[in-house]
mmCIF file of C-alpha atoms in Angstrom:
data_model
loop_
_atom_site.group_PDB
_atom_site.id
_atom_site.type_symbol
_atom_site.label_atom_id
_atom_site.label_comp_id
_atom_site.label_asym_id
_atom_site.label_seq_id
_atom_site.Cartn_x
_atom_site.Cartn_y
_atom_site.Cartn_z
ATOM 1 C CA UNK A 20 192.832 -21.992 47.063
ATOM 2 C CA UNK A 21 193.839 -20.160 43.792
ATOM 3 C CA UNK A 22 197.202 -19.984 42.654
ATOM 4 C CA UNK A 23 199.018 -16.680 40.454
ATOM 5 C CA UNK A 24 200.545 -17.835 37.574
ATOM 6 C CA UNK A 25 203.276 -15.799 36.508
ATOM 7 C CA UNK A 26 204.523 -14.766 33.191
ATOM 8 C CA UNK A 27 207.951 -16.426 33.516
ATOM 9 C CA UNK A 28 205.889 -20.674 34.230
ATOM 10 C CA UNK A 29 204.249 -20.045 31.036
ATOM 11 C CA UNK A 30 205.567 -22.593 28.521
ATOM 12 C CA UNK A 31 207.518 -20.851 25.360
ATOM 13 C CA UNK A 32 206.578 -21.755 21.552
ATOM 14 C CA UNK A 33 209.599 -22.104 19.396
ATOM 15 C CA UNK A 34 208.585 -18.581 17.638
ATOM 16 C CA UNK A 35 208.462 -16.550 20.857
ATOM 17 C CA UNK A 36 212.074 -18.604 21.927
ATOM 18 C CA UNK A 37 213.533 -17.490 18.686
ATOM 19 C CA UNK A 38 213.386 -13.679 19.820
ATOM 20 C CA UNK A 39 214.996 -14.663 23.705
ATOM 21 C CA UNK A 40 218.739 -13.941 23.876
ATOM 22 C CA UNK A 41 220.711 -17.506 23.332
ATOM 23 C CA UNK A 42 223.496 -18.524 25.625
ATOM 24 C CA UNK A 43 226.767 -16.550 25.101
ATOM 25 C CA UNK A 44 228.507 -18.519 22.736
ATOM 26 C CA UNK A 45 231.828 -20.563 24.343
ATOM 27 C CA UNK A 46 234.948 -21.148 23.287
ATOM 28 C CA UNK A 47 235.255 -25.247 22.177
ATOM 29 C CA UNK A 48 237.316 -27.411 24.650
ATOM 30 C CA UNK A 49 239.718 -28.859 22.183
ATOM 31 C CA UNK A 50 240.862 -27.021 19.050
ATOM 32 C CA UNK A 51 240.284 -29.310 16.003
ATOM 33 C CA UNK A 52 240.515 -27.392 13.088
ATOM 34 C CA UNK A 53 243.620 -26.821 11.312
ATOM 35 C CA UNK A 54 245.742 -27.472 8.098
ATOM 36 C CA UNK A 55 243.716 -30.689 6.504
ATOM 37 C CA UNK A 56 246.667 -33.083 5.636
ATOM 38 C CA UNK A 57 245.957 -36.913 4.656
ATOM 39 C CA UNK A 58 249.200 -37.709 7.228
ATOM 40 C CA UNK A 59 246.790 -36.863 10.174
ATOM 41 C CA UNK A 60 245.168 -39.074 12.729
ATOM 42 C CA UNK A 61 242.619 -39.257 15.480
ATOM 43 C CA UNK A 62 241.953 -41.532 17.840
ATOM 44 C CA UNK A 63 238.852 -40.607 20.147
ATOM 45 C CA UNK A 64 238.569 -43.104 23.182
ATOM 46 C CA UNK A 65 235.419 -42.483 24.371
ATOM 47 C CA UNK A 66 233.521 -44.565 28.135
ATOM 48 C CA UNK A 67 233.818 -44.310 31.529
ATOM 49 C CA UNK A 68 237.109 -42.298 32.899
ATOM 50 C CA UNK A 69 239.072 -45.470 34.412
ATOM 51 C CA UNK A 70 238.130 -47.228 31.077
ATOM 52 C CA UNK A 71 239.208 -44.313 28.812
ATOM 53 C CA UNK A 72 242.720 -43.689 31.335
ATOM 54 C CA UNK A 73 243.231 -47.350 30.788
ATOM 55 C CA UNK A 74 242.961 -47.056 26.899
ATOM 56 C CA UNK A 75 245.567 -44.537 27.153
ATOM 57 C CA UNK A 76 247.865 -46.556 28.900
ATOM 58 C CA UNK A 77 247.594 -49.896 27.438
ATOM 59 C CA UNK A 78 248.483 -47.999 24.184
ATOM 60 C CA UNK A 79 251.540 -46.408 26.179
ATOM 61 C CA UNK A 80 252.829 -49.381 27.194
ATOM 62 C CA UNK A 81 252.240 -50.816 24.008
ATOM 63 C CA UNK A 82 254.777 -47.759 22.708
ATOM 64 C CA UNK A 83 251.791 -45.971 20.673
ATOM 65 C CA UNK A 84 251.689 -42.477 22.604
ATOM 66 C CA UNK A 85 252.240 -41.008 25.775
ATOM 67 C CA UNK A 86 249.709 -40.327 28.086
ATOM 68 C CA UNK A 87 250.354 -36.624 27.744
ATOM 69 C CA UNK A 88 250.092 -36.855 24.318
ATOM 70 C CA UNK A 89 246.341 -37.121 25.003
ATOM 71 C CA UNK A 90 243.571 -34.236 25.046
ATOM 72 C CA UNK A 91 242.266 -34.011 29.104
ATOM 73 C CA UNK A 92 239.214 -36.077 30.015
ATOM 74 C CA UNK A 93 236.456 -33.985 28.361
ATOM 75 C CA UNK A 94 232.649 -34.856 29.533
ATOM 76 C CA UNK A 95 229.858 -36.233 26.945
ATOM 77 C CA UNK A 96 226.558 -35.874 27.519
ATOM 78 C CA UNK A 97 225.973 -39.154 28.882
ATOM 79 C CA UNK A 98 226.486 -39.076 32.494
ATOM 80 C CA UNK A 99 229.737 -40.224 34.053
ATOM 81 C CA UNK A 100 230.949 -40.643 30.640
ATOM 82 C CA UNK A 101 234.416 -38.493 29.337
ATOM 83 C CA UNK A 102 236.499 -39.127 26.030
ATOM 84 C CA UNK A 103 240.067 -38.242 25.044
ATOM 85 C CA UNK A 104 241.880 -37.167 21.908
ATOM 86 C CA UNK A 105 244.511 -38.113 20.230
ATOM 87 C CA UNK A 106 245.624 -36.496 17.173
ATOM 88 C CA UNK A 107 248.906 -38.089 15.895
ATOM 89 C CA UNK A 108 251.125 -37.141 12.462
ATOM 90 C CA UNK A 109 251.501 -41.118 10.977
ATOM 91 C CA UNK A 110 254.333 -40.894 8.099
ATOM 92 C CA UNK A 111 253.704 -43.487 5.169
ATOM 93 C CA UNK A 112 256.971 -45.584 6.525
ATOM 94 C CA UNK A 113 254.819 -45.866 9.565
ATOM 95 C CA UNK A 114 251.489 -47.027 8.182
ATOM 96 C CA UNK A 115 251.296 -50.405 7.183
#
C-alpha cells in the first residue's frame, strides 16, 4: 500500500517558516504600561482559580483591596492555572 504525501505534512525549517504569514498580532489582556511612578504596586497572584479567588479575598477581608479591584482571572500556560492583577497607588504614609 503506498501512501501520497502532501506538501502541507512536510515538516518546515525555521528559514522556510520565516517567509509564512505569523498570527495576526492581538491586543494584550491587561494594559500594563503607563506613567512609571516609584508610588506604584503590583501584586500578581498567580495558581489554581479557587486558590488565586481565595488570595483575593483573604486580602479583602484583611482590608487590603477589593475583589474588584483585581484584573479578571487571566489563563497561563500551564493548564488549569489563571493569575490576577493588582496594581495599587501605596503613598509613603502607607508604606512602612
Amino acid at each position: 500500500m503506498m501512501t501520497e504525501t502532501r506538501q502541507s505534512d512536510r515538516l518546515l525549517t525555521p528559514d522556510l517558516a520565516a517567509f509564512l504569514p505569523g498570527p495576526e498580532p492581538q491586543q494584550p489582556l491587561i494594559d500594563l504600561r503607563d506613567q512609571p511612578s516609584p508610588d506604584i504596586l503590583r501584586l500578581l497572584a498567580i495558581g489554581s482559580l479557587p486558590v488565586v479567588n481565595g488570595c483575593v479575598i483573604t486580602l479583602y477581608r484583611l482590608g487590603y483591596a477589593r475583589p474588584e479591584e483585581w484584573s479578571r482571572p487571566l489563563p497561563t500556560v500551564n493548564p488549569n492555572e489563571v493569575m490576577r492583577i493588582l496594581t495599587k497607588r501605596i503613598t509613603l504614609f502607607e508604606q512602612g
